[in-house]
């Protein structure tokens, strides 16, 4: 049973526009959430995280929003750039190992 | 990331043969993990280690074993490789169990 769900396998966005990647979770004990970015033939790299005591965390063009009541988080990329084209994994933990979603492949068109 | 290396980067092996993948870290992190990545499944945890000689199973541990005799090395062994174990394998490290992970570059394993 998936505890972390990324329901969109892919997303295509025009360069300069906003990319919104979504993630849902089922375990209310999760208290730490992360986004990882993965290019082909490379390992995932950490992008941004958020603790459950916050509802927003921003780092440059990347912002993560957490809605605890809905058990939903989203990653906003503004403005999107072609170099952002990658697979994005959402991950969550609650004092245990990180649990990853299946990933969303983002394509940013020039 | 220079703090974690995986070897080999690519391997082709025959069904039924044993295979060992190596993960080496220079960060002195306590936790080490082995994941596999497959289309439609994302990243799935195979085994993890929380110290020297301390390991535990993950979500997809059947057919795999691990060993950690030193802090810096975490070995993943496929005792008798099967085609279903064709995958990309990633090692990861972290200081604490719930901290962000640092991943290696991956090993692409093909079982023919």
PDB file of C-alpha atoms in Angstrom:
ATOM      1  CA  UNK A   1       0.000   0.000   0.000  1.00  0.00           C
ATOM      2  CA  UNK A   2       1.571   3.248  -1.149  1.00  0.00           C
ATOM      3  CA  UNK A   3       2.138   5.704   1.655  1.00  0.00           C
ATOM      4  CA  UNK A   4       3.531   8.388  -0.646  1.00  0.00           C
ATOM      5  CA  UNK A   5       1.782   8.947  -3.949  1.00  0.00           C
ATOM      6  CA  UNK A   6       2.720  11.001  -6.947  1.00  0.00           C
ATOM      7  CA  UNK A   7      -0.272  10.567  -9.192  1.00  0.00           C
ATOM      8  CA  UNK A   8       1.116  12.351 -12.239  1.00  0.00           C
ATOM      9  CA  UNK A   9       3.797  10.279 -13.979  1.00  0.00           C
ATOM     10  CA  UNK A  10       4.675  13.213 -16.220  1.00  0.00           C
ATOM     11  CA  UNK A  11       4.230  16.947 -16.608  1.00  0.00           C
ATOM     12  CA  UNK A  12       5.084  19.230 -19.505  1.00  0.00           C
ATOM     13  CA  UNK A  13       5.522  22.981 -19.010  1.00  0.00           C
ATOM     14  CA  UNK A  14       6.639  25.877 -21.161  1.00  0.00           C
ATOM     15  CA  UNK A  15       9.876  27.617 -20.229  1.00  0.00           C
ATOM     16  CA  UNK A  16       9.247  30.626 -17.981  1.00  0.00           C
ATOM     17  CA  UNK A  17       5.937  29.306 -16.667  1.00  0.00           C
ATOM     18  CA  UNK A  18       5.241  27.729 -13.298  1.00  0.00           C
ATOM     19  CA  UNK A  19       5.691  23.984 -12.722  1.00  0.00           C
ATOM     20  CA  UNK A  20       3.591  22.449  -9.963  1.00  0.00           C
ATOM     21  CA  UNK A  21       4.375  18.919  -8.854  1.00  0.00           C
ATOM     22  CA  UNK A  22       2.041  17.235  -6.403  1.00  0.00           C
ATOM     23  CA  UNK A  23       2.420  14.584  -3.745  1.00  0.00           C
ATOM     24  CA  UNK A  24      -0.076  12.965  -1.384  1.00  0.00           C
ATOM     25  CA  UNK A  25       0.629  10.862   1.686  1.00  0.00           C
ATOM     26  CA  UNK A  26      -1.466   8.640   3.882  1.00  0.00           C
ATOM     27  CA  UNK A  27       0.539   8.307   7.096  1.00  0.00           C
ATOM     28  CA  UNK A  28      -0.318  11.064   9.581  1.00  0.00           C
ATOM     29  CA  UNK A  29       2.875  10.242  11.511  1.00  0.00           C
ATOM     30  CA  UNK A  30       5.053  11.666   8.735  1.00  0.00           C
ATOM     31  CA  UNK A  31       6.670  14.857   9.957  1.00  0.00           C
ATOM     32  CA  UNK A  32       9.425  15.552   7.442  1.00  0.00           C
ATOM     33  CA  UNK A  33       9.055  15.844   3.687  1.00  0.00           C
ATOM     34  CA  UNK A  34      11.626  16.193   0.949  1.00  0.00           C
ATOM     35  CA  UNK A  35      11.870  16.601  -2.792  1.00  0.00           C
ATOM     36  CA  UNK A  36      14.634  15.015  -4.830  1.00  0.00           C
ATOM     37  CA  UNK A  37      15.560  15.672  -8.428  1.00  0.00           C
ATOM     38  CA  UNK A  38      17.019  13.032 -10.694  1.00  0.00           C
ATOM     39  CA  UNK A  39      18.705  13.383 -14.066  1.00  0.00           C
ATOM     40  CA  UNK A  40      19.224  10.330 -16.300  1.00  0.00           C
ATOM     41  CA  UNK A  41      22.261   8.224 -15.402  1.00  0.00           C
ATOM     42  CA  UNK A  42      22.737  10.101 -12.125  1.00  0.00           C
ATOM     43  CA  UNK A  43      21.657   9.531  -8.551  1.00  0.00           C
ATOM     44  CA  UNK A  44      18.827  11.570  -7.012  1.00  0.00           C
ATOM     45  CA  UNK A  45      19.931  14.852  -5.473  1.00  0.00           C
ATOM     46  CA  UNK A  46      18.265  16.665  -2.607  1.00  0.00           C
ATOM     47  CA  UNK A  47      16.292  19.724  -3.673  1.00  0.00           C
ATOM     48  CA  UNK A  48      14.229  21.101  -0.792  1.00  0.00           C
ATOM     49  CA  UNK A  49      12.563  19.918   2.407  1.00  0.00           C
ATOM     50  CA  UNK A  50       9.878  20.974   4.846  1.00  0.00           C
ATOM     51  CA  UNK A  51       9.072  20.064   8.419  1.00  0.00           C
ATOM     52  CA  UNK A  52       5.498  19.453   9.504  1.00  0.00           C
ATOM     53  CA  UNK A  53       5.646  22.513  11.766  1.00  0.00           C
ATOM     54  CA  UNK A  54       5.778  24.699   8.663  1.00  0.00           C
ATOM     55  CA  UNK A  55       3.435  25.110   5.725  1.00  0.00           C
ATOM     56  CA  UNK A  56       5.872  26.676   3.291  1.00  0.00           C
ATOM     57  CA  UNK A  57       9.574  26.622   2.567  1.00  0.00           C
ATOM     58  CA  UNK A  58      11.243  28.596  -0.175  1.00  0.00           C
ATOM     59  CA  UNK A  59      14.665  28.303  -1.795  1.00  0.00           C
ATOM     60  CA  UNK A  60      15.207  30.485  -4.826  1.00  0.00           C
ATOM     61  CA  UNK A  61      12.934  29.357  -7.621  1.00  0.00           C
ATOM     62  CA  UNK A  62      11.704  26.365  -5.588  1.00  0.00           C
ATOM     63  CA  UNK A  63       8.918  26.477  -3.021  1.00  0.00           C
ATOM     64  CA  UNK A  64       7.359  23.564  -1.196  1.00  0.00           C
ATOM     65  CA  UNK A  65       3.892  23.879   0.309  1.00  0.00           C
ATOM     66  CA  UNK A  66       2.521  21.512   2.936  1.00  0.00           C
ATOM     67  CA  UNK A  67      -1.173  21.069   3.679  1.00  0.00           C
ATOM     68  CA  UNK A  68      -1.302  18.743   6.669  1.00  0.00           C
ATOM     69  CA  UNK A  69      -5.064  18.526   6.862  1.00  0.00           C
ATOM     70  CA  UNK A  70      -5.202  17.335   3.268  1.00  0.00           C
ATOM     71  CA  UNK A  71      -1.998  15.274   3.606  1.00  0.00           C
ATOM     72  CA  UNK A  72      -0.742  16.977   0.487  1.00  0.00           C
ATOM     73  CA  UNK A  73       2.427  18.731  -0.520  1.00  0.00           C
ATOM     74  CA  UNK A  74       3.426  20.447  -3.698  1.00  0.00           C
ATOM     75  CA  UNK A  75       6.610  21.734  -5.276  1.00  0.00           C
ATOM     76  CA  UNK A  76       6.423  24.963  -7.244  1.00  0.00           C
ATOM     77  CA  UNK A  77       9.169  25.933  -9.673  1.00  0.00           C
ATOM     78  CA  UNK A  78       9.023  29.511 -10.886  1.00  0.00           C
ATOM     79  CA  UNK A  79      10.122  30.306 -13.502  1.00  0.00           C
ATOM     80  CA  UNK A  80      10.699  26.897 -15.041  1.00  0.00           C
ATOM     81  CA  UNK A  81      13.865  26.407 -17.052  1.00  0.00           C
ATOM     82  CA  UNK A  82      14.847  23.676 -19.538  1.00  0.00           C
ATOM     83  CA  UNK A  83      17.520  22.530 -17.078  1.00  0.00           C
ATOM     84  CA  UNK A  84      14.737  21.672 -14.631  1.00  0.00           C
ATOM     85  CA  UNK A  85      13.707  18.780 -16.889  1.00  0.00           C
ATOM     86  CA  UNK A  86      14.188  15.730 -14.695  1.00  0.00           C
ATOM     87  CA  UNK A  87      12.317  13.197 -12.583  1.00  0.00           C
ATOM     88  CA  UNK A  88      11.180  14.590  -9.241  1.00  0.00           C
ATOM     89  CA  UNK A  89      10.653  12.309  -6.265  1.00  0.00           C
ATOM     90  CA  UNK A  90       8.659  13.226  -3.206  1.00  0.00           C
ATOM     91  CA  UNK A  91       9.756  11.546   0.054  1.00  0.00           C
ATOM     92  CA  UNK A  92       8.437  11.465   3.604  1.00  0.00           C
ATOM     93  CA  UNK A  93       9.534  10.163   6.981  1.00  0.00           C
ATOM     94  CA  UNK A  94       8.241   9.921  10.521  1.00  0.00           C
ATOM     95  CA  UNK A  95      11.284   8.899  12.584  1.00  0.00           C
ATOM     96  CA  UNK A  96      11.876   6.014  10.207  1.00  0.00           C
ATOM     97  CA  UNK A  97      13.402   5.521   6.800  1.00  0.00           C
ATOM     98  CA  UNK A  98      12.440   7.843   3.979  1.00  0.00           C
ATOM     99  CA  UNK A  99       9.595   6.557   1.845  1.00  0.00           C
ATOM    100  CA  UNK A 100       9.603   7.684  -1.756  1.00  0.00           C
ATOM    101  CA  UNK A 101       6.881   8.256  -4.280  1.00  0.00           C
ATOM    102  CA  UNK A 102       7.153   6.848  -7.784  1.00  0.00           C
ATOM    103  CA  UNK A 103       8.289  10.123  -9.288  1.00  0.00           C
ATOM    104  CA  UNK A 104       7.024  12.686 -11.792  1.00  0.00           C
ATOM    105  CA  UNK A 105       8.933  13.358 -14.986  1.00  0.00           C
ATOM    106  CA  UNK A 106       9.002  17.080 -15.684  1.00  0.00           C
ATOM    107  CA  UNK A 107       9.724  18.325 -19.192  1.00  0.00           C
ATOM    108  CA  UNK A 108      10.298  22.039 -19.645  1.00  0.00           C
ATOM    109  CA  UNK A 109       9.949  23.082 -23.292  1.00  0.00           C
ATOM    110  CA  UNK A 110      12.027  26.007 -24.592  1.00  0.00           C
TER     111      UNK A 110
ATOM    112  CA  UNK B   1      28.890  13.279  -4.928  1.00  0.00           C
ATOM    113  CA  UNK B   2      32.510  12.541  -4.033  1.00  0.00           C
ATOM    114  CA  UNK B   3      31.509  11.356  -0.536  1.00  0.00           C
ATOM    115  CA  UNK B   4      29.804   8.235  -1.839  1.00  0.00           C
ATOM    116  CA  UNK B   5      30.864   5.964  -4.655  1.00  0.00           C
ATOM    117  CA  UNK B   6      29.318   2.853  -6.123  1.00  0.00           C
ATOM    118  CA  UNK B   7      31.073   0.106  -8.023  1.00  0.00           C
ATOM    119  CA  UNK B   8      30.762  -1.161 -10.604  1.00  0.00           C
ATOM    120  CA  UNK B   9      28.776   1.443 -12.560  1.00  0.00           C
ATOM    121  CA  UNK B  10      27.572  -1.128 -15.052  1.00  0.00           C
ATOM    122  CA  UNK B  11      27.405  -4.910 -14.939  1.00  0.00           C
ATOM    123  CA  UNK B  12      25.962  -7.631 -17.114  1.00  0.00           C
ATOM    124  CA  UNK B  13      25.680 -11.039 -15.540  1.00  0.00           C
ATOM    125  CA  UNK B  14      24.056 -14.362 -16.278  1.00  0.00           C
ATOM    126  CA  UNK B  15      21.046 -15.786 -14.510  1.00  0.00           C
ATOM    127  CA  UNK B  16      22.030 -17.871 -11.512  1.00  0.00           C
ATOM    128  CA  UNK B  17      25.386 -16.223 -10.879  1.00  0.00           C
ATOM    129  CA  UNK B  18      26.212 -14.364  -7.665  1.00  0.00           C
ATOM    130  CA  UNK B  19      26.746 -10.625  -7.893  1.00  0.00           C
ATOM    131  CA  UNK B  20      28.089  -8.153  -5.343  1.00  0.00           C
ATOM    132  CA  UNK B  21      27.670  -4.411  -5.574  1.00  0.00           C
ATOM    133  CA  UNK B  22      29.770  -2.115  -3.444  1.00  0.00           C
ATOM    134  CA  UNK B  23      28.986   1.199  -1.824  1.00  0.00           C
ATOM    135  CA  UNK B  24      31.787   3.208  -0.258  1.00  0.00           C
ATOM    136  CA  UNK B  25      31.418   6.427   1.735  1.00  0.00           C
ATOM    137  CA  UNK B  26      33.941   8.886   3.112  1.00  0.00           C
ATOM    138  CA  UNK B  27      31.439  10.874   5.228  1.00  0.00           C
ATOM    139  CA  UNK B  28      31.432   8.595   8.278  1.00  0.00           C
ATOM    140  CA  UNK B  29      27.625   8.538   8.220  1.00  0.00           C
ATOM    141  CA  UNK B  30      25.933   5.982  10.406  1.00  0.00           C
ATOM    142  CA  UNK B  31      23.137   4.994   8.021  1.00  0.00           C
ATOM    143  CA  UNK B  32      23.530   3.375   4.615  1.00  0.00           C
ATOM    144  CA  UNK B  33      20.831   2.162   2.260  1.00  0.00           C
ATOM    145  CA  UNK B  34      20.367   0.167  -0.916  1.00  0.00           C
ATOM    146  CA  UNK B  35      17.522   1.086  -3.267  1.00  0.00           C
ATOM    147  CA  UNK B  36      16.472  -0.160  -6.654  1.00  0.00           C
ATOM    148  CA  UNK B  37      14.785   2.020  -9.226  1.00  0.00           C
ATOM    149  CA  UNK B  38      12.434   0.537 -11.767  1.00  0.00           C
ATOM    150  CA  UNK B  39       9.990   2.159 -14.208  1.00  0.00           C
ATOM    151  CA  UNK B  40       6.597   2.567 -12.579  1.00  0.00           C
ATOM    152  CA  UNK B  41       7.937   1.754  -9.124  1.00  0.00           C
ATOM    153  CA  UNK B  42      10.160   4.656  -8.211  1.00  0.00           C
ATOM    154  CA  UNK B  43      12.749   4.042  -5.501  1.00  0.00           C
ATOM    155  CA  UNK B  44      12.237   0.962  -3.363  1.00  0.00           C
ATOM    156  CA  UNK B  45      14.304   0.150  -0.292  1.00  0.00           C
ATOM    157  CA  UNK B  46      16.073  -3.219  -0.370  1.00  0.00           C
ATOM    158  CA  UNK B  47      18.115  -3.205   2.849  1.00  0.00           C
ATOM    159  CA  UNK B  48      19.591  -0.641   5.151  1.00  0.00           C
ATOM    160  CA  UNK B  49      22.260  -0.468   7.821  1.00  0.00           C
ATOM    161  CA  UNK B  50      22.322   1.531  11.036  1.00  0.00           C
ATOM    162  CA  UNK B  51      25.860   0.639  12.030  1.00  0.00           C
ATOM    163  CA  UNK B  52      28.665  -1.854  11.567  1.00  0.00           C
ATOM    164  CA  UNK B  53      27.151  -5.330  11.422  1.00  0.00           C
ATOM    165  CA  UNK B  54      23.673  -3.855  12.015  1.00  0.00           C
ATOM    166  CA  UNK B  55      21.345  -4.282   9.061  1.00  0.00           C
ATOM    167  CA  UNK B  56      17.644  -4.667   8.436  1.00  0.00           C
ATOM    168  CA  UNK B  57      15.308  -5.514   5.602  1.00  0.00           C
ATOM    169  CA  UNK B  58      13.476  -3.048   3.455  1.00  0.00           C
ATOM    170  CA  UNK B  59      10.441  -3.301   1.224  1.00  0.00           C
ATOM    171  CA  UNK B  60      11.938  -5.590  -1.449  1.00  0.00           C
ATOM    172  CA  UNK B  61      14.606  -7.650   0.323  1.00  0.00           C
ATOM    173  CA  UNK B  62      13.860 -11.113  -1.102  1.00  0.00           C
ATOM    174  CA  UNK B  63      16.818 -12.437  -3.106  1.00  0.00           C
ATOM    175  CA  UNK B  64      19.249  -9.907  -1.638  1.00  0.00           C
ATOM    176  CA  UNK B  65      21.650  -9.927   1.273  1.00  0.00           C
ATOM    177  CA  UNK B  66      23.893  -7.211   2.663  1.00  0.00           C
ATOM    178  CA  UNK B  67      26.940  -6.863   4.816  1.00  0.00           C
ATOM    179  CA  UNK B  68      28.612  -3.996   6.588  1.00  0.00           C
ATOM    180  CA  UNK B  69      31.914  -4.904   8.199  1.00  0.00           C
ATOM    181  CA  UNK B  70      33.235  -1.332   8.187  1.00  0.00           C
ATOM    182  CA  UNK B  71      31.531   2.025   8.581  1.00  0.00           C
ATOM    183  CA  UNK B  72      32.526   3.063   5.077  1.00  0.00           C
ATOM    184  CA  UNK B  73      31.453  -0.006   3.092  1.00  0.00           C
ATOM    185  CA  UNK B  74      28.018  -1.497   2.473  1.00  0.00           C
ATOM    186  CA  UNK B  75      27.822  -4.490   0.154  1.00  0.00           C
ATOM    187  CA  UNK B  76      24.733  -5.745  -1.637  1.00  0.00           C
ATOM    188  CA  UNK B  77      24.810  -9.369  -2.809  1.00  0.00           C
ATOM    189  CA  UNK B  78      22.491 -11.151  -5.164  1.00  0.00           C
ATOM    190  CA  UNK B  79      23.133 -14.777  -4.263  1.00  0.00           C
ATOM    191  CA  UNK B  80      21.682 -16.117  -7.526  1.00  0.00           C
ATOM    192  CA  UNK B  81      20.769 -13.373  -9.945  1.00  0.00           C
ATOM    193  CA  UNK B  82      17.416 -13.488 -11.757  1.00  0.00           C
ATOM    194  CA  UNK B  83      16.110 -11.429 -14.663  1.00  0.00           C
ATOM    195  CA  UNK B  84      13.685  -9.674 -12.300  1.00  0.00           C
ATOM    196  CA  UNK B  85      16.716  -8.185 -10.575  1.00  0.00           C
ATOM    197  CA  UNK B  86      17.692  -6.267 -13.679  1.00  0.00           C
ATOM    198  CA  UNK B  87      17.511  -2.720 -12.388  1.00  0.00           C
ATOM    199  CA  UNK B  88      19.405   0.390 -11.431  1.00  0.00           C
ATOM    200  CA  UNK B  89      20.706   0.154  -7.883  1.00  0.00           C
ATOM    201  CA  UNK B  90      21.378   3.203  -5.754  1.00  0.00           C
ATOM    202  CA  UNK B  91      23.229   3.425  -2.507  1.00  0.00           C
ATOM    203  CA  UNK B  92      22.459   6.269  -0.106  1.00  0.00           C
ATOM    204  CA  UNK B  93      23.882   7.558   3.168  1.00  0.00           C
ATOM    205  CA  UNK B  94      22.541   9.732   5.970  1.00  0.00           C
ATOM    206  CA  UNK B  95      23.675  10.958   9.361  1.00  0.00           C
ATOM    207  CA  UNK B  96      20.358  10.289  11.047  1.00  0.00           C
ATOM    208  CA  UNK B  97      17.631   7.901  10.058  1.00  0.00           C
ATOM    209  CA  UNK B  98      15.193  10.628   9.081  1.00  0.00           C
ATOM    210  CA  UNK B  99      17.736  13.065   7.658  1.00  0.00           C
ATOM    211  CA  UNK B 100      18.016  13.784   3.966  1.00  0.00           C
ATOM    212  CA  UNK B 101      19.889  11.139   2.059  1.00  0.00           C
ATOM    213  CA  UNK B 102      22.875  11.549  -0.244  1.00  0.00           C
ATOM    214  CA  UNK B 103      22.760   9.142  -3.144  1.00  0.00           C
ATOM    215  CA  UNK B 104      25.489   7.537  -5.169  1.00  0.00           C
ATOM    216  CA  UNK B 105      25.520   7.605  -8.965  1.00  0.00           C
ATOM    217  CA  UNK B 106      23.996   4.171  -9.305  1.00  0.00           C
ATOM    218  CA  UNK B 107      24.876   0.750 -10.699  1.00  0.00           C
ATOM    219  CA  UNK B 108      23.035  -0.479 -13.761  1.00  0.00           C
ATOM    220  CA  UNK B 109      22.727  -4.254 -13.486  1.00  0.00           C
ATOM    221  CA  UNK B 110      21.500  -6.409 -16.333  1.00  0.00           C
ATOM    222  CA  UNK B 111      20.782 -10.089 -15.739  1.00  0.00           C
ATOM    223  CA  UNK B 112      20.604 -12.082 -18.979  1.00  0.00           C
TER     224      UNK B 112
END
